[in-house]
GROMACS .gro file of C-alpha atoms in nm:
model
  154
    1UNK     CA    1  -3.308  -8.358   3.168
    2UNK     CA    2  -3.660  -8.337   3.334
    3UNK     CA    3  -3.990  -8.464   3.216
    4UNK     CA    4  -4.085  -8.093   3.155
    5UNK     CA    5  -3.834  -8.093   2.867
    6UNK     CA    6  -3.966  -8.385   2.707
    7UNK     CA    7  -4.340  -8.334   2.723
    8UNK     CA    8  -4.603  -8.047   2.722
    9UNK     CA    9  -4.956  -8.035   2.903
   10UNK     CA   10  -5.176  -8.036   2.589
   11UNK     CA   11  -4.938  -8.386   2.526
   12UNK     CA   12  -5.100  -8.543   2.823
   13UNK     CA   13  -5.436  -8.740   2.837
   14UNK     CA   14  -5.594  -8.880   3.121
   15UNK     CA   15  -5.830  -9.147   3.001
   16UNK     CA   16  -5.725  -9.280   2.671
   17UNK     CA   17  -6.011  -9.534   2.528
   18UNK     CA   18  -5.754  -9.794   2.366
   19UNK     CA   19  -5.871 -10.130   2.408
   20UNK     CA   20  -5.537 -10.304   2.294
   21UNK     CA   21  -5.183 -10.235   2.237
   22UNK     CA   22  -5.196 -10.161   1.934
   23UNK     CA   23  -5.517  -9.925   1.953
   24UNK     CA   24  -5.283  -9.730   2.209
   25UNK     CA   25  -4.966  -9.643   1.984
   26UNK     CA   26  -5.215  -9.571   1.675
   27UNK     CA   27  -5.402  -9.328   1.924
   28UNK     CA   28  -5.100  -9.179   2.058
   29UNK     CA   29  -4.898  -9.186   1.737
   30UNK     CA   30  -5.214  -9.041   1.568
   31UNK     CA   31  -5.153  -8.739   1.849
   32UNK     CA   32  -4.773  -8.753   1.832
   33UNK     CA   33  -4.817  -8.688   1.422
   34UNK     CA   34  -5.054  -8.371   1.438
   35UNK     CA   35  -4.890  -8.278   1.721
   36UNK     CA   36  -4.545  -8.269   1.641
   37UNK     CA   37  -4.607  -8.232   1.275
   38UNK     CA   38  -4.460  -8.568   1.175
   39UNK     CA   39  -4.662  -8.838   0.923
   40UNK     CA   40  -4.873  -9.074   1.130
   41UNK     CA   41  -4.764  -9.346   0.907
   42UNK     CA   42  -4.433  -9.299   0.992
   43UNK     CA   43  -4.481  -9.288   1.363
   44UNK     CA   44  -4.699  -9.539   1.360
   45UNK     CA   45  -4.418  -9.776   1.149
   46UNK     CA   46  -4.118  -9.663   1.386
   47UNK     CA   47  -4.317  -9.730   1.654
   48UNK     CA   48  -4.414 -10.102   1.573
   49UNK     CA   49  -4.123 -10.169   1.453
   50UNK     CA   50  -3.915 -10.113   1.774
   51UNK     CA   51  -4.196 -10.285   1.990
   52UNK     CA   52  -4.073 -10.610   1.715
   53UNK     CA   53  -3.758 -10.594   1.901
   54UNK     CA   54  -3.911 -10.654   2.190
   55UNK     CA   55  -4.200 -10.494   2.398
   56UNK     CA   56  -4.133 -10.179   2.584
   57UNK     CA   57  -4.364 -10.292   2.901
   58UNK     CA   58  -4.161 -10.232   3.141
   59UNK     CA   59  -4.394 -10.384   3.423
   60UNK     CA   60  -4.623 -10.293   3.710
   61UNK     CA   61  -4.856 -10.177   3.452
   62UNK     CA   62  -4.659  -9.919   3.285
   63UNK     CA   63  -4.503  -9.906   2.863
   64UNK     CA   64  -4.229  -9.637   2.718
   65UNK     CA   65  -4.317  -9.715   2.372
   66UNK     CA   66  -4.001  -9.502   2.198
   67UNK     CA   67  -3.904  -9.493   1.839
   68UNK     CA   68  -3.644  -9.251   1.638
   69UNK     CA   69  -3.791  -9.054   1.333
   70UNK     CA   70  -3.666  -8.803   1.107
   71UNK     CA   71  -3.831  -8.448   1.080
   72UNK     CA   72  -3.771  -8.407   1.482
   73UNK     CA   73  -3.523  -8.149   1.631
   74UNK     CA   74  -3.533  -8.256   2.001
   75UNK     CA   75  -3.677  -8.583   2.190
   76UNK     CA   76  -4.045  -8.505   2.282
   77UNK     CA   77  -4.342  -8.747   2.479
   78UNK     CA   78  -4.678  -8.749   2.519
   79UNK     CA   79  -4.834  -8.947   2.816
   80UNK     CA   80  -5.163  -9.119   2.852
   81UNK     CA   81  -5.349  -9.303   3.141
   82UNK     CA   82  -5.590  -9.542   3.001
   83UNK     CA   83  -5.960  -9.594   3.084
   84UNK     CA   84  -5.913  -9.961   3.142
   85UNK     CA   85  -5.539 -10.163   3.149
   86UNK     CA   86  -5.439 -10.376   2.819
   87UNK     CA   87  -5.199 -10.626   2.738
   88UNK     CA   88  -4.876 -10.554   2.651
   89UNK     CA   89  -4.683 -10.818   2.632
   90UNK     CA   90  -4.502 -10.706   2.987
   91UNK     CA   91  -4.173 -10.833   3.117
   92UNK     CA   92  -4.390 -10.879   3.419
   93UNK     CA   93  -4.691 -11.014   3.269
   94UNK     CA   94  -4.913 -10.766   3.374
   95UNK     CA   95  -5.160 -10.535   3.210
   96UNK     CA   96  -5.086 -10.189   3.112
   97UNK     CA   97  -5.254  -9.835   3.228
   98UNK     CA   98  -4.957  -9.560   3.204
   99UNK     CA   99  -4.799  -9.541   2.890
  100UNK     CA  100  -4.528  -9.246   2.829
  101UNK     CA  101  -4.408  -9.236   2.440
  102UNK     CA  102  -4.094  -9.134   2.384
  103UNK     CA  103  -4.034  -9.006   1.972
  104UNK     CA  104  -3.657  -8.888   1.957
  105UNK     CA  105  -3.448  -8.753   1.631
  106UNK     CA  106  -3.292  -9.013   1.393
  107UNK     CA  107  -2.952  -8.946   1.527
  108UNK     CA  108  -3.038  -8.854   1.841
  109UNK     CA  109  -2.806  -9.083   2.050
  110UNK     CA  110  -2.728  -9.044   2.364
  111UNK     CA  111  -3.049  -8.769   2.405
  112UNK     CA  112  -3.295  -9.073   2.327
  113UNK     CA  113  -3.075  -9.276   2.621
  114UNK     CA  114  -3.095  -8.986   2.850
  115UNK     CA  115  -3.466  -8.951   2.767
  116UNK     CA  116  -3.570  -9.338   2.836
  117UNK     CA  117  -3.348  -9.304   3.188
  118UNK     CA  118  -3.528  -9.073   3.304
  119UNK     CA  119  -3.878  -9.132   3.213
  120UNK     CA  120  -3.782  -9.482   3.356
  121UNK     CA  121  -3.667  -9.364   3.646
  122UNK     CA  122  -3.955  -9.126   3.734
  123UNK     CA  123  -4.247  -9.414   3.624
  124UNK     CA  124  -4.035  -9.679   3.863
  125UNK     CA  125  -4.156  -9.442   4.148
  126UNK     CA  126  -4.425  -9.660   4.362
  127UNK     CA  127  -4.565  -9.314   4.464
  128UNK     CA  128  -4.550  -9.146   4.150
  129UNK     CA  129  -4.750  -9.441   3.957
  130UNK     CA  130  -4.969  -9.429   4.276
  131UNK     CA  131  -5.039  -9.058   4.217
  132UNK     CA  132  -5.101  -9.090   3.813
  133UNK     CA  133  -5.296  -9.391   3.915
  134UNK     CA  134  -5.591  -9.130   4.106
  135UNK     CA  135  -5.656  -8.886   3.874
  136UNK     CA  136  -5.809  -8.866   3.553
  137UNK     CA  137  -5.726  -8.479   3.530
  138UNK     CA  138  -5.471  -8.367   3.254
  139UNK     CA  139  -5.346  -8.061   3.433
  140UNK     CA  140  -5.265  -8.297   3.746
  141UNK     CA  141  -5.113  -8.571   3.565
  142UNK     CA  142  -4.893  -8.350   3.381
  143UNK     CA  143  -4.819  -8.143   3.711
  144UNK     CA  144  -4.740  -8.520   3.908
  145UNK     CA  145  -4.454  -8.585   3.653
  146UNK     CA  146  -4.333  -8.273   3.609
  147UNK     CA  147  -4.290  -8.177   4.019
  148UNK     CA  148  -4.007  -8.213   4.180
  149UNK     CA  149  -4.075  -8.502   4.348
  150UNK     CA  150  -4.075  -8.695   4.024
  151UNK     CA  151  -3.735  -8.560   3.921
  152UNK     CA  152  -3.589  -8.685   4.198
  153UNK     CA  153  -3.712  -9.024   4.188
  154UNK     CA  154  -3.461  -9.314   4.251
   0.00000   0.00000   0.00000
């Protein structure tokens, strides 16, 4: 599974205006609705709901906010660098700036697994966050996870 199976470049936004947590899952769930044709309620609800069971900052400033929700066929993302980091309840403590939302089928299984692997694996990359980190560009953020150097990263 690569990042180019899981996101498109209109789903990719390179300085989101959130000013909280919260303010960044209604933006991108707000997206993720009109986008994917799904009620922003909905999206919204799944996706607070799962951050209840604990927060999905996985540290050095970036989130995979991820949530399951019926009326999907396939596990899709949208990315978003934000104009200024926020809190987000980290493991490590540490503000937010790259956030990559995951939205999977109900009974996805082990798609949604596969899915959050990889998109961890690739946004672990020192030189990949580096890279999303100096741009503000759409078209290059999306091209930075989707090359092959991000595929391949440990």
């Amino acid at each position: 599974m690569e990042l180019s199976d899981l996101i498109s470049p209109e789903a990719v936004f390179g300085n989101l205006k959130a000013t909280s947590k919260k303010r960044v899952l209604q933006e991108l769930g707000s997206f993720a609705a009109n986008f994917y044709g799904l009620a922003e309620s909905a999206v919204f609800a799944a996706l607070l709901e799962r951050e209840q069971l604990g927060p999905t900052g996985m540290g050095q400033g970036v989130a995979i906010p991820h949530a399951r929700l019926e009326g999907l066929t396939k596990v899709v993302g949208v990315f978003a660098k934000l104009a200024k980091p926020v809190d987000y309840e980290s493991v490590d403590g540490q503000p937010v700036d790259l956030v990559f939302m995951l939205l999977a089928p109900e009974d996805a299984g082990a798609d949604h697994l596969k899915a959050l692997a990889r998109v961890s694996r690739v946004m672990r990359a020192e030189t990949v966050r580096d890279k999303l980190r100096s741009t503000e560009d759409a078209s290059a953020l999306y091209a930075i996870l989707t090359e092959p150097a991000a595929s391949q990263a440990a």
